[in-house]
XYZ file of C-alpha atoms in Angstrom:
334
model
C -22.241 32.377 45.562
C -21.322 29.396 43.287
C -18.103 27.678 44.246
C -15.641 25.396 42.778
C -12.741 22.942 44.474
C -9.360 23.717 43.301
C -6.398 21.775 44.155
C -3.554 24.047 44.057
C -0.689 21.326 44.418
C -0.596 18.066 46.141
C -2.232 18.168 49.740
C -3.488 21.767 49.115
C -6.993 22.595 47.937
C -9.311 25.558 48.595
C -13.152 26.327 47.854
C -13.143 29.459 45.512
C -15.963 31.434 43.859
C -16.992 29.983 40.508
C -18.150 31.827 37.377
C -19.837 29.701 34.769
C -17.504 29.962 31.369
C -19.982 30.596 28.283
C -19.679 27.974 25.643
C -17.801 28.772 22.724
C -18.786 27.100 19.157
C -19.236 23.463 19.725
C -19.376 23.533 23.355
C -22.071 23.081 25.948
C -22.495 24.282 29.604
C -23.877 21.953 31.990
C -25.152 22.607 35.736
C -23.526 19.823 37.585
C -25.890 17.891 39.745
C -23.423 15.454 41.271
C -19.701 14.451 41.145
C -18.168 11.213 42.179
C -14.838 10.737 44.001
C -12.804 7.632 43.129
C -8.948 6.490 43.825
C -7.845 8.464 40.958
C -9.102 11.869 42.619
C -7.339 10.722 45.757
C -4.056 10.308 43.760
C -4.487 13.691 42.238
C -4.993 15.152 45.984
C -2.196 13.098 47.255
C 0.299 13.798 44.157
C 0.601 10.185 43.403
C -0.722 10.428 39.795
C 2.034 9.778 37.293
C 3.518 12.876 35.736
C 1.683 13.883 32.218
C -1.668 12.535 33.886
C -2.444 15.779 36.067
C -2.067 19.439 35.494
C -1.997 21.721 38.565
C -3.817 23.634 39.686
C -6.940 21.715 38.957
C -10.777 21.562 39.448
C -11.138 17.954 39.929
C -14.145 15.875 38.978
C -14.298 13.263 36.166
C -17.427 11.227 37.228
C -20.617 13.667 36.798
C -23.980 14.047 35.928
C -25.911 17.282 35.165
C -28.437 19.428 33.016
C -27.641 21.468 29.841
C -28.064 24.906 30.535
C -26.863 26.748 27.441
C -24.847 25.722 24.173
C -22.442 27.616 21.732
C -22.680 27.972 18.189
C -23.227 24.833 16.116
C -24.624 22.704 18.761
C -28.197 21.816 18.597
C -30.280 24.262 20.844
C -32.789 21.214 21.759
C -29.898 19.963 23.936
C -30.653 22.719 26.403
C -32.769 21.339 29.474
C -31.676 17.673 28.757
C -29.981 15.569 31.550
C -26.544 14.513 30.355
C -23.533 12.734 31.285
C -19.955 13.029 29.484
C -16.808 11.426 28.421
C -13.803 12.482 29.916
C -11.100 11.682 27.347
C -10.455 15.085 25.045
C -9.401 13.080 22.042
C -8.021 14.868 19.055
C -10.444 13.202 16.509
C -7.830 13.076 13.610
C -5.505 10.386 14.347
C -5.692 6.702 13.296
C -6.879 5.519 16.627
C -9.560 8.121 16.850
C -10.638 7.316 13.365
C -10.902 3.805 14.561
C -13.207 4.678 17.344
C -10.286 3.978 20.170
C -10.467 7.425 21.567
C -8.922 6.395 24.673
C -5.797 5.480 22.567
C -5.613 8.981 21.062
C -1.780 9.580 19.863
C -2.186 13.107 20.231
C -1.499 12.984 23.915
C -3.240 12.635 26.979
C -6.029 15.418 27.819
C -9.032 14.372 30.301
C -11.611 16.394 32.172
C -11.132 16.533 35.895
C -7.134 15.682 35.636
C -5.596 18.015 32.884
C -8.883 19.894 32.133
C -11.347 21.604 34.479
C -13.451 19.088 36.119
C -17.056 18.997 37.650
C -16.439 19.576 41.331
C -17.900 22.964 40.570
C -21.333 24.521 40.040
C -21.079 24.120 36.221
C -18.791 22.565 33.726
C -18.251 23.729 30.216
C -16.966 21.109 27.685
C -16.982 20.056 24.024
C -20.667 19.044 23.421
C -19.576 16.185 21.054
C -18.626 14.414 24.702
C -22.205 14.375 25.989
C -24.578 11.318 26.150
C -28.177 12.271 26.537
C -30.301 10.588 29.347
C -34.027 9.960 29.555
C -35.809 13.014 31.038
C -37.091 10.652 34.205
C -33.424 9.672 34.721
C -32.013 9.763 38.324
C -29.281 12.003 38.238
C -27.635 10.924 41.523
C -27.283 7.395 40.124
C -25.989 8.735 36.768
C -23.086 10.497 38.471
C -21.814 6.817 38.773
C -22.040 6.114 34.927
C -18.476 7.000 34.353
C -16.859 4.121 36.142
C -19.700 2.035 34.674
C -18.669 2.905 31.190
C -15.093 1.593 31.655
C -16.701 -1.569 32.770
C -18.875 -1.518 29.764
C -15.687 -1.525 27.657
C -14.439 -4.625 29.238
C -18.011 -6.320 28.809
C -17.899 -5.556 25.443
C -14.397 -7.050 24.973
C -15.358 -9.864 27.097
C -18.257 -10.666 24.424
C -20.146 -13.053 26.721
C -22.371 -15.681 25.061
C -25.614 -16.857 26.784
C -24.964 -19.888 28.725
C -21.301 -19.321 29.239
C -19.469 -19.611 32.648
C -18.252 -16.053 33.695
C -16.622 -14.852 36.758
C -15.894 -11.249 38.408
C -12.625 -10.921 40.540
C -13.429 -7.857 42.822
C -16.196 -6.639 44.710
C -15.572 -2.981 44.678
C -17.849 -0.356 42.557
C -16.168 -1.691 39.292
C -16.699 -5.261 40.391
C -20.703 -4.745 40.797
C -20.696 -2.964 37.638
C -19.378 -5.863 36.077
C -21.812 -8.302 37.687
C -24.607 -6.100 36.244
C -23.407 -5.725 32.794
C -22.322 -9.519 32.663
C -25.860 -10.529 33.945
C -27.573 -8.819 31.268
C -25.880 -11.280 28.746
C -27.430 -14.311 30.211
C -24.418 -16.208 31.297
C -24.923 -19.850 32.470
C -23.210 -19.255 35.635
C -21.879 -15.795 37.380
C -19.540 -16.343 40.098
C -18.014 -13.339 42.053
C -14.461 -13.676 43.679
C -13.787 -11.100 46.636
C -12.116 -10.430 50.029
C -14.821 -9.619 51.817
C -17.839 -11.941 52.678
C -20.090 -8.931 53.278
C -20.344 -8.111 49.519
C -22.176 -11.403 48.884
C -25.414 -9.999 49.483
C -25.167 -7.115 46.942
C -23.100 -9.442 44.474
C -26.345 -11.545 44.455
C -28.755 -8.798 44.241
C -27.175 -7.664 41.154
C -27.215 -11.183 39.574
C -24.316 -13.379 40.773
C -25.327 -16.890 41.039
C -22.279 -17.794 43.239
C -19.910 -15.916 45.674
C -16.484 -17.066 47.070
C -13.658 -15.606 48.996
C -10.290 -15.840 47.443
C -9.193 -18.081 50.442
C -11.903 -20.435 49.307
C -11.393 -22.832 46.336
C -13.553 -21.043 43.466
C -13.068 -23.951 40.804
C -12.014 -23.189 37.295
C -12.841 -23.723 33.739
C -14.671 -20.647 33.287
C -15.154 -19.125 29.645
C -14.806 -15.424 30.778
C -13.356 -13.674 33.880
C -13.236 -10.066 34.183
C -10.799 -8.565 36.718
C -11.644 -5.245 38.392
C -9.526 -5.138 41.702
C -6.509 -3.477 40.630
C -3.897 -5.792 41.976
C -1.392 -8.387 40.727
C -2.885 -11.161 42.899
C -6.381 -10.381 41.456
C -5.022 -10.855 37.860
C -3.266 -14.055 38.685
C -6.519 -15.272 40.506
C -8.623 -14.277 37.419
C -6.292 -16.171 35.110
C -6.087 -19.340 37.070
C -10.139 -19.603 36.832
C -10.178 -19.678 33.193
C -10.431 -22.980 30.963
C -7.903 -23.476 28.245
C -8.638 -21.056 25.567
C -10.799 -18.648 27.960
C -11.149 -14.917 27.711
C -9.627 -12.345 30.505
C -10.259 -8.866 30.665
C -8.276 -6.631 32.938
C -9.460 -3.401 34.153
C -7.529 -2.636 37.434
C -3.945 -0.870 37.422
C -1.677 -2.565 39.924
C 1.207 -0.516 41.443
C 4.280 -0.004 39.498
C 6.778 -3.145 39.315
C 4.117 -5.664 40.297
C 4.870 -9.293 39.349
C 2.247 -9.991 36.467
C 0.954 -12.909 34.838
C 3.016 -16.033 33.712
C 3.679 -15.567 29.877
C 4.236 -19.346 29.615
C 0.717 -20.017 31.191
C -0.932 -17.497 28.791
C 0.806 -19.104 25.599
C 0.367 -22.866 26.855
C -3.486 -22.274 27.754
C -3.833 -19.950 24.851
C -5.735 -17.366 27.085
C -7.208 -14.444 25.198
C -6.268 -11.491 27.026
C -7.908 -7.766 26.820
C -7.424 -4.859 28.928
C -9.079 -1.575 29.415
C -8.090 1.847 30.301
C -11.015 4.262 30.264
C -14.116 4.345 28.008
C -14.505 4.847 24.428
C -17.711 6.132 22.921
C -19.027 2.771 22.081
C -18.763 1.813 25.940
C -20.468 5.080 26.796
C -23.193 4.485 24.445
C -23.781 0.932 25.575
C -23.866 2.003 29.253
C -26.347 4.889 28.805
C -28.626 2.206 26.833
C -28.335 -0.391 29.604
C -28.836 2.252 32.176
C -32.095 3.705 30.323
C -33.507 -0.035 30.034
C -33.183 -0.382 34.056
C -30.578 -3.162 33.574
C -27.977 -1.241 35.542
C -28.889 0.235 38.980
C -25.802 2.386 40.462
C -28.081 3.831 43.272
C -27.105 1.127 45.786
C -23.405 1.729 45.424
C -23.843 5.295 46.765
C -23.283 5.647 50.556
C -22.216 8.973 51.189
C -23.510 12.341 49.634
C -21.907 15.670 50.859
C -21.641 19.343 49.614
C -18.654 20.503 48.012
C -17.493 22.147 50.735
C -16.642 19.053 52.438
C -14.102 17.851 49.716
C -11.718 16.992 52.439
C -13.885 14.924 54.359
C -14.990 12.939 51.054
C -11.298 12.351 50.089
C -10.679 10.966 53.593
C -13.733 8.699 53.389
C -12.507 7.428 50.078
C -9.244 6.404 51.456
C -10.461 5.247 54.844
C -10.650 1.469 53.912
C -14.157 1.268 55.930
C -16.030 -1.272 54.388
C -19.298 0.824 55.130
C -17.824 3.216 52.569
C -18.963 2.627 49.138
C -19.377 5.474 46.379
C -18.969 9.182 47.767
C -20.764 12.055 45.838
C -20.348 15.427 46.034
C -23.272 18.121 45.456
C -22.442 21.567 44.430
């Protein structure tokens, strides 16, 4: 029998029988291949996600890949059988931000797959077909399950607007940091530095295209044109800003704990730094991610360290929060 994970309330989950929901008009039914777990899923399970950004009971799973099994009225039948990934934000499509393409800034309120709407930790997922992005027929669906976090970093890369030959740095060596290295490398920078806390990430950083690696206690220098921060701490944001030349471009993707000391506004103004932030991924970032993935310039596979059955959701959550440097991306298979 098909199953799904349901988090009834913080700290309480169970495996339940799963019946596919037939797609209504404008929807598609996807057979899930894999669903990834990230820190946000752990927040949902522990009850640490801010009010309004989760709705219990809930089937989690916002990072996923799969194959379309059926479509509703108004959706092209040619979509059936195609490998896909999908956007999470359920934007309204009619507010001014949606019309501008900034769907993650939708003013109608927050709705997202795996947080306020049923997610992909189940055998199937039914969602609006407009959110799907089609992959090549020979795509590796296990690797593709990581395209959601990759799309968030694609949004950062697009805002960074790296030009060939520029000096570029990435602060953070987790999954997002390794994606940032790959996206930025594709823009042909003259130098690509990675700054992290763990020396054991140097080999993978260089494999993905870094030209230099430093730990935070080493002197990383400065004068960089662009720095992308992916670590999610106030310290990382300050480190990133310090690396920039005057007039440089900073993109922040991490979300520090509430109340953290931030960047010095005097420093930002005097050095005329250009600061961008990212929360989620709009459609153009998703499209960019799928193009880069299809072209072979984005390789998520080395980041996957654990693949478990859906029934081992509790173990997967423990792995993600273990702090073990050997734990990378954890995937669940229905």
